[in-house]
Short mmCIF file of C-alpha atoms and ligand atoms in Angstrom, two decimals:
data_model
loop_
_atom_site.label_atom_id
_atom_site.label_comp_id
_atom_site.label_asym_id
_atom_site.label_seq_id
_atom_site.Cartn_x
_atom_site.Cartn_y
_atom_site.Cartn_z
CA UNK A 1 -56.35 36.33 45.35
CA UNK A 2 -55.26 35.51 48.60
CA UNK A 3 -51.33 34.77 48.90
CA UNK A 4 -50.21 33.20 51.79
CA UNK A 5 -46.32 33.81 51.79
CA UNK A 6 -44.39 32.01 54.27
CA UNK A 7 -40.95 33.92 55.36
CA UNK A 8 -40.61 37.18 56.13
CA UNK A 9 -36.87 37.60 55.15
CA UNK A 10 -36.15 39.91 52.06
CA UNK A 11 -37.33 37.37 50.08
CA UNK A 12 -40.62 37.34 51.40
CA UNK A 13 -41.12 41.19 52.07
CA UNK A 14 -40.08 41.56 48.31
CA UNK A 15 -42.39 38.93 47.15
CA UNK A 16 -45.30 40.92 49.17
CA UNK A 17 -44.49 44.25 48.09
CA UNK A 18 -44.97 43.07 44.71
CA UNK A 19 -47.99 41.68 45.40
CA UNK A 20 -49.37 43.97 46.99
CA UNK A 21 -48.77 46.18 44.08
CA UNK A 22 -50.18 43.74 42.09
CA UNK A 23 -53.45 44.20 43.87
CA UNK A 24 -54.09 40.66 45.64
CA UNK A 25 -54.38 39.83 49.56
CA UNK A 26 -51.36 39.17 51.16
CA UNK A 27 -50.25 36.99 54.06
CA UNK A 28 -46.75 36.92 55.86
CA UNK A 29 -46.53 34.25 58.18
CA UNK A 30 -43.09 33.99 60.72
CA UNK A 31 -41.93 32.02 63.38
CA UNK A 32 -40.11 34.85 64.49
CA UNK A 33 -40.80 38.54 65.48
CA UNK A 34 -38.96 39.79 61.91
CA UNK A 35 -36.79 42.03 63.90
CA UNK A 36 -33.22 39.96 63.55
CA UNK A 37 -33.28 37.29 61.27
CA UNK A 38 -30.72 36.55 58.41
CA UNK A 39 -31.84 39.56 56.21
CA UNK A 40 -31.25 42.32 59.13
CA UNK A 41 -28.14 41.90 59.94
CA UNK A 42 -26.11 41.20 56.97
CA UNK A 43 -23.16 42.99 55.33
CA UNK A 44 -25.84 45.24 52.54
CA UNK A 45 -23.88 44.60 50.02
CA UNK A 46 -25.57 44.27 46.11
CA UNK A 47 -23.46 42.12 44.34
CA UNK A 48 -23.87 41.71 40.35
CA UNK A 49 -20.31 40.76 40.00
CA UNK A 50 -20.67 37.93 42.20
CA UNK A 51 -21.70 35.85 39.04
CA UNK A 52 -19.62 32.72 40.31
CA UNK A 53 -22.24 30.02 42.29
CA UNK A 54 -20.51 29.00 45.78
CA UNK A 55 -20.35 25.10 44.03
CA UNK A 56 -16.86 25.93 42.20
CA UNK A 57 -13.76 24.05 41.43
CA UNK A 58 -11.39 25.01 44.53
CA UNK A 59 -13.92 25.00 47.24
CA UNK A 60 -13.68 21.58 48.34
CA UNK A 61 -9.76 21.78 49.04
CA UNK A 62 -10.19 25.24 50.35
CA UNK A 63 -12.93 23.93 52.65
CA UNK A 64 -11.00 21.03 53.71
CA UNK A 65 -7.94 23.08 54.56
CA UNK A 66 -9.71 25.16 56.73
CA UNK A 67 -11.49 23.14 58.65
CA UNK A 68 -9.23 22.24 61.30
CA UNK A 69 -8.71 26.22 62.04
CA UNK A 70 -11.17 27.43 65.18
CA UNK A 71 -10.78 30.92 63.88
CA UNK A 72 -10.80 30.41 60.04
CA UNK A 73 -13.80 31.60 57.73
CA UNK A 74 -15.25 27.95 56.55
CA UNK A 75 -16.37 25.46 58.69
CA UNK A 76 -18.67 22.20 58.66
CA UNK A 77 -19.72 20.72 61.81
CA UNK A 78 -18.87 17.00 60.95
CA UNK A 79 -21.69 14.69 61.85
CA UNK A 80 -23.63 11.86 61.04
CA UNK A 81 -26.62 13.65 59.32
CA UNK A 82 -28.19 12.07 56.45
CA UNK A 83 -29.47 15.15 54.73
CA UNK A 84 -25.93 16.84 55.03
CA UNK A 85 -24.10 13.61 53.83
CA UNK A 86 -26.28 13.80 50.36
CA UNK A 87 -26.26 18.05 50.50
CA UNK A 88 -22.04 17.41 50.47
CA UNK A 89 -22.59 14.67 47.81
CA UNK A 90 -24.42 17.04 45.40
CA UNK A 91 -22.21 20.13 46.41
CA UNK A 92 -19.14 18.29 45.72
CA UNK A 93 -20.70 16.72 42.50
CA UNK A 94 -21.40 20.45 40.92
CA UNK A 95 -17.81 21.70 41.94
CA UNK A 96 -16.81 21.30 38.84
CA UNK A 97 -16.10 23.77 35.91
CA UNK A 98 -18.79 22.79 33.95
CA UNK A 99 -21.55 23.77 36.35
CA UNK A 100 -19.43 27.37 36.96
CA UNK A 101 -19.94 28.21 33.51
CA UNK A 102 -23.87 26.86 32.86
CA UNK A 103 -24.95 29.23 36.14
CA UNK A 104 -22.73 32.33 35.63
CA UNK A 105 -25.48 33.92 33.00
CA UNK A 106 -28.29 32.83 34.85
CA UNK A 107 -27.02 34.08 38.26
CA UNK A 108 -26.03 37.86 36.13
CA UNK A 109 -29.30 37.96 34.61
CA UNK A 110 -30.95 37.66 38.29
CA UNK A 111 -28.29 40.14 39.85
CA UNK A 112 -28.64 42.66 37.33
CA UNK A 113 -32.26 42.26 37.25
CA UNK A 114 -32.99 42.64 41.20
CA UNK A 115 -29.85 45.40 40.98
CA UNK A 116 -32.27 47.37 38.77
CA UNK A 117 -35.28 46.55 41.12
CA UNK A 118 -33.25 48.07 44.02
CA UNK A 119 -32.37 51.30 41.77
CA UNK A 120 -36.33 51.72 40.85
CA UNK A 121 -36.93 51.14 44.63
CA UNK A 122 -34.53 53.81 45.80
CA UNK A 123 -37.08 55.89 43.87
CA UNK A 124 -40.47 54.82 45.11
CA UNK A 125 -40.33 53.77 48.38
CA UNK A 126 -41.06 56.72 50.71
CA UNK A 127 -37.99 56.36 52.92
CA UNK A 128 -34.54 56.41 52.78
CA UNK A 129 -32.74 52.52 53.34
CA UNK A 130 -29.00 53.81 52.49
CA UNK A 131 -29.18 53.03 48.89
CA UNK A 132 -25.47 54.13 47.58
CA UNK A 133 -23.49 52.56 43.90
CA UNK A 134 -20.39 53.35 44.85
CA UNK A 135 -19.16 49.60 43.68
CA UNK A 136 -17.29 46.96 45.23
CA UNK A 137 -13.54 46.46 45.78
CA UNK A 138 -12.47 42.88 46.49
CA UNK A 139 -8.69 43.35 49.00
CA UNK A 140 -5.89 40.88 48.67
CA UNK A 141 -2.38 40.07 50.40
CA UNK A 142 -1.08 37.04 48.18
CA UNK A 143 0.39 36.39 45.59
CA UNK A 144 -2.04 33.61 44.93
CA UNK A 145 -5.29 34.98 45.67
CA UNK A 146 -4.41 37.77 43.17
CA UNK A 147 -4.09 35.17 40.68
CA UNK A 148 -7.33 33.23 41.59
CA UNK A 149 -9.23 37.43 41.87
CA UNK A 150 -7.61 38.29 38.06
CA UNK A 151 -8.82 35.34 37.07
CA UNK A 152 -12.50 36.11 38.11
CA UNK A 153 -12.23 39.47 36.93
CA UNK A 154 -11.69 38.13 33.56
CA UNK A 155 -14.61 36.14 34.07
CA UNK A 156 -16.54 38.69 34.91
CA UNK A 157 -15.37 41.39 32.07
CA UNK A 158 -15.84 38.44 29.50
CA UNK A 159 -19.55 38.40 30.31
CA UNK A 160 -20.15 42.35 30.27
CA UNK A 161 -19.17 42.82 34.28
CA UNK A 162 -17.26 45.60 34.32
CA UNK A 163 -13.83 44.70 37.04
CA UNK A 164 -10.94 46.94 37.20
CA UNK A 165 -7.28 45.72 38.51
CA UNK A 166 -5.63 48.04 40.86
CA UNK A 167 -2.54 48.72 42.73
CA UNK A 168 -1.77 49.06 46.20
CA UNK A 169 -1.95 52.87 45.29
CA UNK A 170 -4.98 52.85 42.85
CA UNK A 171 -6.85 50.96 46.04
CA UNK A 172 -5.70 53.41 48.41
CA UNK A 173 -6.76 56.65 45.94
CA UNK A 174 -10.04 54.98 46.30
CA UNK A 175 -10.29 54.74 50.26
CA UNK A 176 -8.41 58.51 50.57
CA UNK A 177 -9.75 58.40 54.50
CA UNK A 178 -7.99 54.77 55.68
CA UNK A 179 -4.85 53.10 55.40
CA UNK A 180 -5.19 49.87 53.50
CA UNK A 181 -2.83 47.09 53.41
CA UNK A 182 -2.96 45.30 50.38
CA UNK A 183 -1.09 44.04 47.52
CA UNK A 184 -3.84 45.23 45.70
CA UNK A 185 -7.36 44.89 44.45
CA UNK A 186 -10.22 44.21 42.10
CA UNK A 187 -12.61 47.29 41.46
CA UNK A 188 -15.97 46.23 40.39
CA UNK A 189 -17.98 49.79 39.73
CA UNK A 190 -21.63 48.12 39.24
CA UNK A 191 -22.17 46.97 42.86
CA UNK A 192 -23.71 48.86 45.32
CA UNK A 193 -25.03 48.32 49.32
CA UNK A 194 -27.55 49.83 51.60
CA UNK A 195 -28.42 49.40 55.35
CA UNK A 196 -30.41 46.35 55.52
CA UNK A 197 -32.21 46.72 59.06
CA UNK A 198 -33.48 50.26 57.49
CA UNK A 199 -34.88 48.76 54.24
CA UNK A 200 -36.07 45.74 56.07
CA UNK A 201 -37.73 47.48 59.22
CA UNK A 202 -39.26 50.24 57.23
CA UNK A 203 -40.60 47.96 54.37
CA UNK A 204 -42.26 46.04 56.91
CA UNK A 205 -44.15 49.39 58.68
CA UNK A 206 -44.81 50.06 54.82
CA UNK A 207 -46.65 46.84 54.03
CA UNK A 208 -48.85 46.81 57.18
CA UNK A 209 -50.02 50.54 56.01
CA UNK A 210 -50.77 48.80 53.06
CA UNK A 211 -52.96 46.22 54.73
CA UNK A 212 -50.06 43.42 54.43
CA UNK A 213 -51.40 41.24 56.92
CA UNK A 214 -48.15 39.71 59.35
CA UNK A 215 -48.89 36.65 61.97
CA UNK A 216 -45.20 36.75 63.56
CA UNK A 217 -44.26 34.13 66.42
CA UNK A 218 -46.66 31.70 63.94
CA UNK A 219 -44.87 28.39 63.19
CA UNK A 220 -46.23 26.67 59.87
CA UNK A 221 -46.27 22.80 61.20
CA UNK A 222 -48.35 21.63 57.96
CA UNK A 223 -50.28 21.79 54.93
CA UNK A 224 -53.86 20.17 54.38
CA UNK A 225 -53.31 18.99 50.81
CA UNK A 226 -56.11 17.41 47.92
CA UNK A 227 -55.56 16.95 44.75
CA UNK A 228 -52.44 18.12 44.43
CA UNK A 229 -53.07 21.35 45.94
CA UNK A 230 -53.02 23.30 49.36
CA UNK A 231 -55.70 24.25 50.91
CA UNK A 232 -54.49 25.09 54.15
CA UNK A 233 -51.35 26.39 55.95
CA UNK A 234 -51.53 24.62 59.30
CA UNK A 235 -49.75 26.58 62.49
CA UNK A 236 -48.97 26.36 65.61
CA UNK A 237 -52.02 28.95 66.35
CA UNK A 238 -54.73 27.94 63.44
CA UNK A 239 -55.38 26.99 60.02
CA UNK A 240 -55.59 29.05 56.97
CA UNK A 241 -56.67 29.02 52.99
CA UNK A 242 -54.81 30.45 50.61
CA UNK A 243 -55.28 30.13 46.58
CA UNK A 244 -51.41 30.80 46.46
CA UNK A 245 -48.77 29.67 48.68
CA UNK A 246 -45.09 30.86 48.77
CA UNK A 247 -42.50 29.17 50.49
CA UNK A 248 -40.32 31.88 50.99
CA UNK A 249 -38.20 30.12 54.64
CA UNK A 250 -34.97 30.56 54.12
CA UNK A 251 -32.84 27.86 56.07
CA UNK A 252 -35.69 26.23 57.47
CA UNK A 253 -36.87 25.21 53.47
CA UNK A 254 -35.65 21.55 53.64
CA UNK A 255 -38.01 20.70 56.56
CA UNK A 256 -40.67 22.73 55.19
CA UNK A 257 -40.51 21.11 51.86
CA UNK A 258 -40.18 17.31 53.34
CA UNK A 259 -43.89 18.09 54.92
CA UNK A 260 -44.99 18.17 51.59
CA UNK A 261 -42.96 15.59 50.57
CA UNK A 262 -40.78 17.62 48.16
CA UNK A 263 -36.69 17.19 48.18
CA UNK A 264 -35.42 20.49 48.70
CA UNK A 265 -32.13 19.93 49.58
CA UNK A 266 -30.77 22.84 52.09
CA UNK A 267 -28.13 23.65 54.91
CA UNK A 268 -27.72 27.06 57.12
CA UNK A 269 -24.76 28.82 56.45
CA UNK A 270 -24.02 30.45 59.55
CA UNK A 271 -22.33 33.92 59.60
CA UNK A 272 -21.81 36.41 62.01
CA UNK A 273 -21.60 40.15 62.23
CA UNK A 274 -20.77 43.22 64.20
CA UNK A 275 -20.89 47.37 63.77
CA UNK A 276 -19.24 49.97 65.17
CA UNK A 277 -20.71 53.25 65.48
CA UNK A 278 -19.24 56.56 65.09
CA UNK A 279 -16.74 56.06 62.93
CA UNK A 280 -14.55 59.14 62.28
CA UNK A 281 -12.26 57.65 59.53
CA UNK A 282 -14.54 55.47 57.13
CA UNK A 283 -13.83 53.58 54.42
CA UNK A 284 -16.55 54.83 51.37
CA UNK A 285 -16.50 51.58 49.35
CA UNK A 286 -17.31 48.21 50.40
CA UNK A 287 -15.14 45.51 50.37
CA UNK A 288 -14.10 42.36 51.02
CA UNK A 289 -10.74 41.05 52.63
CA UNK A 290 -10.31 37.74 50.28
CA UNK A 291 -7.64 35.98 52.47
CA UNK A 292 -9.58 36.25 55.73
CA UNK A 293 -13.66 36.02 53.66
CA UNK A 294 -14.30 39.28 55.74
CA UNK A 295 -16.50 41.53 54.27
CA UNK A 296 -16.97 45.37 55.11
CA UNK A 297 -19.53 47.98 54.96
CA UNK A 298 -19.75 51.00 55.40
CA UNK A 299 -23.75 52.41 56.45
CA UNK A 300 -23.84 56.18 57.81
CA UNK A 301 -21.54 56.66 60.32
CA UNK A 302 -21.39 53.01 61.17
CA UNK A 303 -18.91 49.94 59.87
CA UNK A 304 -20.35 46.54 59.44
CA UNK A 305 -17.87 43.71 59.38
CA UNK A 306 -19.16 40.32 58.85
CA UNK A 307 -17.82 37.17 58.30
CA UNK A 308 -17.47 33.41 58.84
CA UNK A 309 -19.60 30.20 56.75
CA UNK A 310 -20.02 27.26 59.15
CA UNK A 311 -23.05 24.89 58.15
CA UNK A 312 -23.62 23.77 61.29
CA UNK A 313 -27.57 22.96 60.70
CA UNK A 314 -29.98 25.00 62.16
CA UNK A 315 -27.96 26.30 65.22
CA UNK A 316 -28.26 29.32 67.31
CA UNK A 317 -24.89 29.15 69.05
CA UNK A 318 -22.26 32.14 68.56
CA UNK A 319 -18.37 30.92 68.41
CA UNK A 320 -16.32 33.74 69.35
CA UNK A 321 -13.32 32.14 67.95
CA UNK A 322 -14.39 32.70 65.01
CA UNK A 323 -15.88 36.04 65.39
CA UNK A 324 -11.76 36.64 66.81
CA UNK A 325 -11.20 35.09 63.54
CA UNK A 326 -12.81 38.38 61.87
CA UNK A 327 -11.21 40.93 64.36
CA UNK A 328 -7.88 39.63 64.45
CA UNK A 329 -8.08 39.87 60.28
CA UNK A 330 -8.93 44.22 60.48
CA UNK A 331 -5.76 45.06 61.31
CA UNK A 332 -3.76 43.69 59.38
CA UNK A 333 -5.49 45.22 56.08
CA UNK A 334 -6.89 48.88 57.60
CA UNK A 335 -3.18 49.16 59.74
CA UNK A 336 -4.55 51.80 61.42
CA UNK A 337 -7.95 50.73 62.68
CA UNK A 338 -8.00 49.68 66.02
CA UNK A 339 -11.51 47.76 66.43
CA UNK A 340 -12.19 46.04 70.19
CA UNK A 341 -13.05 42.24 70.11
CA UNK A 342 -17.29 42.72 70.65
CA UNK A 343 -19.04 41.58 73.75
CA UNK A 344 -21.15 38.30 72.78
CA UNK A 345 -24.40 40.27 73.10
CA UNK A 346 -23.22 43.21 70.08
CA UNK A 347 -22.53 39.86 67.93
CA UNK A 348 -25.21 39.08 65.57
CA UNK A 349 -25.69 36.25 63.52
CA UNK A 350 -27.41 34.81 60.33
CA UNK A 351 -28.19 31.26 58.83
CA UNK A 352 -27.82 31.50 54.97
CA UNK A 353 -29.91 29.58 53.18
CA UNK A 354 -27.45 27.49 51.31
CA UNK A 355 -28.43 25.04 48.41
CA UNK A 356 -25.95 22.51 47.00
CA UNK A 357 -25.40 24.08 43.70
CA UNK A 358 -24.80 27.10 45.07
CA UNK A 359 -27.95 28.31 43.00
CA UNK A 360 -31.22 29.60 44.29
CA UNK A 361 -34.89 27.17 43.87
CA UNK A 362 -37.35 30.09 42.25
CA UNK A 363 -40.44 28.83 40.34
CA UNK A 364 -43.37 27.01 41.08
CA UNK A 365 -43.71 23.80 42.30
CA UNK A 366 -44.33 20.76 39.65
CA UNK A 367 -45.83 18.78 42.76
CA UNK A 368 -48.49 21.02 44.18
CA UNK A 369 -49.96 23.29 41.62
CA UNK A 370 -50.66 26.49 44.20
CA UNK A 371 -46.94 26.36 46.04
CA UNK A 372 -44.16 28.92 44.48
CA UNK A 373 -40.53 28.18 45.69
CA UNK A 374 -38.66 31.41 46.53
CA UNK A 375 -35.39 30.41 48.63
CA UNK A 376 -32.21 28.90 48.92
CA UNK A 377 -29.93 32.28 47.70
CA UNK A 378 -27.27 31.43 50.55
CA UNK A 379 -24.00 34.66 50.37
CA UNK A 380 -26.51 36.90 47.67
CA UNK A 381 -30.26 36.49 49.12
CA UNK A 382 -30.18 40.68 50.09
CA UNK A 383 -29.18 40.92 46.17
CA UNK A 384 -32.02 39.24 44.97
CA UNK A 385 -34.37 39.70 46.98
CA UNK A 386 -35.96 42.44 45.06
CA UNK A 387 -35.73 41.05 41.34
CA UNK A 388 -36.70 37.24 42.92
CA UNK A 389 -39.77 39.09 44.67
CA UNK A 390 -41.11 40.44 41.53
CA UNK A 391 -40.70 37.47 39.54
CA UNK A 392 -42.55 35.58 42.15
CA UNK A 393 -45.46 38.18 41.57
CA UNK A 394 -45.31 37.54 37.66
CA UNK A 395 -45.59 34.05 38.10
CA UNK A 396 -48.46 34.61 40.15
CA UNK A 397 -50.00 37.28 38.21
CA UNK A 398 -49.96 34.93 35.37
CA UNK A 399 -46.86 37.71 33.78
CA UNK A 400 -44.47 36.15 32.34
CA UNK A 401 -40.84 36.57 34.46
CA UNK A 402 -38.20 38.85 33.27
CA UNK A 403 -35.48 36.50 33.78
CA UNK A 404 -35.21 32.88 32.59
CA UNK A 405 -36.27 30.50 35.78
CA UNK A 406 -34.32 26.89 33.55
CA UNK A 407 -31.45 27.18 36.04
CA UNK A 408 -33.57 27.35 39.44
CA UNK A 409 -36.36 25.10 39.15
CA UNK A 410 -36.96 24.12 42.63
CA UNK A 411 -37.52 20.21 42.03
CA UNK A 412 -34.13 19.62 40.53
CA UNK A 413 -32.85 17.40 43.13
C1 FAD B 1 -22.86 37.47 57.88
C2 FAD B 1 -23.74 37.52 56.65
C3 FAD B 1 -23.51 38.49 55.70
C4 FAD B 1 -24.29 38.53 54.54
N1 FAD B 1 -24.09 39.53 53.63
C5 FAD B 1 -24.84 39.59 52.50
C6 FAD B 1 -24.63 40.62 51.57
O1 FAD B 1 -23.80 41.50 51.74
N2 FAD B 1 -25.39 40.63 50.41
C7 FAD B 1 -26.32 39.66 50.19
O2 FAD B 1 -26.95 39.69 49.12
N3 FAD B 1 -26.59 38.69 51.10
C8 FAD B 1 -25.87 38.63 52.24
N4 FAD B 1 -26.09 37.63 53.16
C9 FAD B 1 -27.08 36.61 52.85
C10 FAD B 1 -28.50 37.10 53.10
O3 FAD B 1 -28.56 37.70 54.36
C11 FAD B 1 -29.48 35.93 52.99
O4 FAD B 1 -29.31 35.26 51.77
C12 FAD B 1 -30.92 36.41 53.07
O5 FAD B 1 -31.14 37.18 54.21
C13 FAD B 1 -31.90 35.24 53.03
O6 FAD B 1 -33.21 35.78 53.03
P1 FAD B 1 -34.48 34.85 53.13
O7 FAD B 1 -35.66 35.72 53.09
O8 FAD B 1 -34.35 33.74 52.12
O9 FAD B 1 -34.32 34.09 54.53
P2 FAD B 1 -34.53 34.64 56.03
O10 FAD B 1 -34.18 36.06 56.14
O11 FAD B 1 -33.84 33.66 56.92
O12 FAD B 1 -36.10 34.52 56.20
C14 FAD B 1 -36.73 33.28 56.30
C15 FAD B 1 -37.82 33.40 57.33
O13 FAD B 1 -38.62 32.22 57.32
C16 FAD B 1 -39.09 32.01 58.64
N5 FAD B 1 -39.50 30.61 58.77
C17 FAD B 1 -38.76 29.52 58.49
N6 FAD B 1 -39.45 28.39 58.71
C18 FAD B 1 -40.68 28.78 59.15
C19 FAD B 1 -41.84 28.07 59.55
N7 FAD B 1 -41.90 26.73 59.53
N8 FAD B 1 -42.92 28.79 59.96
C20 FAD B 1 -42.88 30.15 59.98
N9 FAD B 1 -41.80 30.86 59.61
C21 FAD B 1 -40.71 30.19 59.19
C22 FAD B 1 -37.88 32.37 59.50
O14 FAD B 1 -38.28 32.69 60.82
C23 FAD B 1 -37.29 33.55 58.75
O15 FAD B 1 -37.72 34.79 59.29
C24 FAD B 1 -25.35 37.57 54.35
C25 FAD B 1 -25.60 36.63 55.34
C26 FAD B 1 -24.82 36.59 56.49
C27 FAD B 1 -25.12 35.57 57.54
#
């Protein structure tokens, strides 16, 4: 068949490796050049114990106190939108306990299943992207946020993810080669990270060897649609058929989906990031400051930190306040890093495609019977990439998916 896959994030790559494999004609259509969008330049990190959805109890007072902070983590850009007044309607309608505990084994099955993806990948893919399970340790100061961590780490170990409490000292055995400042930690072995511009760039090269086909700076302005079906992606540069379409866009998937008169409710998380190079004295596990919402990588020789969730629509503008917000926050848990506020230029940043439910739309449309839904996986998109990729390709291959789709049918809303 010919795909047609719009998006060439992770999500999209994935979906066309898969495809590929699968033997059918494949399509990647971009707006951009691929070379720094949201899945290049985030923190790596492959996270099965983040089995919580972003829509939790807590987050609405948490957001609300930290709005009025320039430098703090959370932000939203108040304004009279109508599609963020209902997003914040339906986020703060699945806050609520009730929704945690329907998504947590829906969201592990997916983690674990694109974790294993990643593991088989590591294997078969002809090039190295910095594939390393060395786990993930989650760092806190407070009193309280220790409470709030323990509390997920029960979660967690009640549904078979291993988490491990540790001291100040246990955390520091861990990270022999920096000083950490912390009251202490939670360990959670099963995670693991790579370097995503290395997995990204090379799987790219990969799937043009393969006879991928890629039409980068190509905007997708329409569909031609009869009888419930696509027949053609229109662009800014031509038309073409497809038998299968995947709308794989990331942040962009609300305005995508209105053109074909779907609700697909959406808002960009924006995040930034920077890396040093060189680094003498690295830490070897990834982790995550939990006061500050910084998290840290470690990729070679380099240190990613990255940082910040401001939905701020579709908006390309850098706030350095904020990015001072992640600087000024190194310090006081690695004591004796000293890391230089970055120039705007070494600053990158990402819009997270964020749903309101905090869970991602995978499956195929119940509108149009040749469009497949593959988006909206905000903080955890590099996760499950791989597993939501090959699921894509089962439903497409007429296989049927590894991993129950009930929680992230796309037409929900
Ligand atoms: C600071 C930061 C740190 C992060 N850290 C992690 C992490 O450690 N682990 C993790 O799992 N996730 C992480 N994430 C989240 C992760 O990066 C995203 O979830 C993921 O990259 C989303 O991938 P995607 O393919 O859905 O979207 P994207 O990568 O945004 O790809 C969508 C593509 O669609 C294209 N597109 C959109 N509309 C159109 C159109 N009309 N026509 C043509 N092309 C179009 C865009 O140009 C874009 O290239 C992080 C994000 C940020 C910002």
């Amino acid at each position: 068949m010919q795909i047609g896959i719009i998006g060439g994030g992770i999500i999209g790559l994935s979906t066309a490796y898969y495809l590929q494999q699968a033997g059918h004609q494949v399509t990647i259509i971009d707006q951009s050049d691929l070379k720094d969008g949201c899945s290049v330049g985030n923190a790596g990190m492959i996270v099965p114990s983040h089995i919580i959805p972003l829509a939790a109890p807590g987050m609405i007072s948490k957001g609300l106190r930290w709005m009025f902070n320039s430098t703090s983590p959370f932000y939203v850009k108040p304004r009279l939108d109508v599609d963020l007044l209902k997003w914040g309607f339906q986020f703060y309608k699945h806050a609520t306990a009730g929704h945690v505990k329907k998504s947590i084994p829906a969201l592990k099955e997916l983690s674990l299943y694109s974790k294993a993806r990643y593991q088989q990948l590591a294997q078969e893919l002809p090039f190295d992207f910095g594939y390393h399970e060395r786990g993930l340790l989650m760092l806190y100061q407070t009193k309280e946020v220790e409470h709030e961590e323990s509390e997920t780490a029960r979660i967690a170990n009640d549904h078979g993810i291993q988490a491990h409490i540790l001291s100040t000292e246990a955390v520091q055995h861990l990270e022999p080669e920096v000083k950490v400042n912390v009251r202490g930690g939670v360990y959670f072995p099963g995670d693991a990270h790579i370097t995503p511009q290395a997995l990204v760039t090379q799987l790219i090269q990969l799937l043009k060897d393969r006879g991928v086909q890629f039409l980068t700076h190509t905007l997708v302005k329409d569909f031609a649609i009869e009888k419930q079906e696509i027949k053609k992606v229109v662009t800014d540069k031509g038309e073409h058929p497809f038998d299968e379409v995947v709308l794989a866009t990331g942040s962009w998937s609300g305005e995508v989906a209105a053109r074909l008169k779907i609700n697909l409710p959406m808002q960009a998380g924006k995040g930034y990031s920077f890396t040093i190079q060189n680094v003498e004295k690295n830490i070897r596990i990834p982790s995550i400051f939990l006061e500050a919402r910084v998290a840290v990588t470690p990729m070679g020789t380099t240190l990613r930190f990255g940082g910040t969730m401001e939905i701020t629509g579709v908006d390309h503008t850098i706030s350095m306040n904020r990015v001072k917000g992640i600087v000024d926050s190194i310090p006081r848990y690695y004591p004796e890093m000293k890391v230089a506020m970055p120039k705007q230029t070494e600053v990158w940043y990402g819009l997270r495609p964020c749903s309101p439910d905090g869970l991602p739309y995978i499956g195929r449309s119940g509108k149009i019977k040749n469009l497949i839904f593959a988006t909206g996986h905000a903080m955890m998109g590099l996760s499950l990439g791989p597993g939501t990729g090959k699921i894509v390709a089962d439903l497409i291959t007429g296989a049927t998916p590894e991993v129950p789709l009930t929680a992230f049918v796309p037409e929900r809303f």
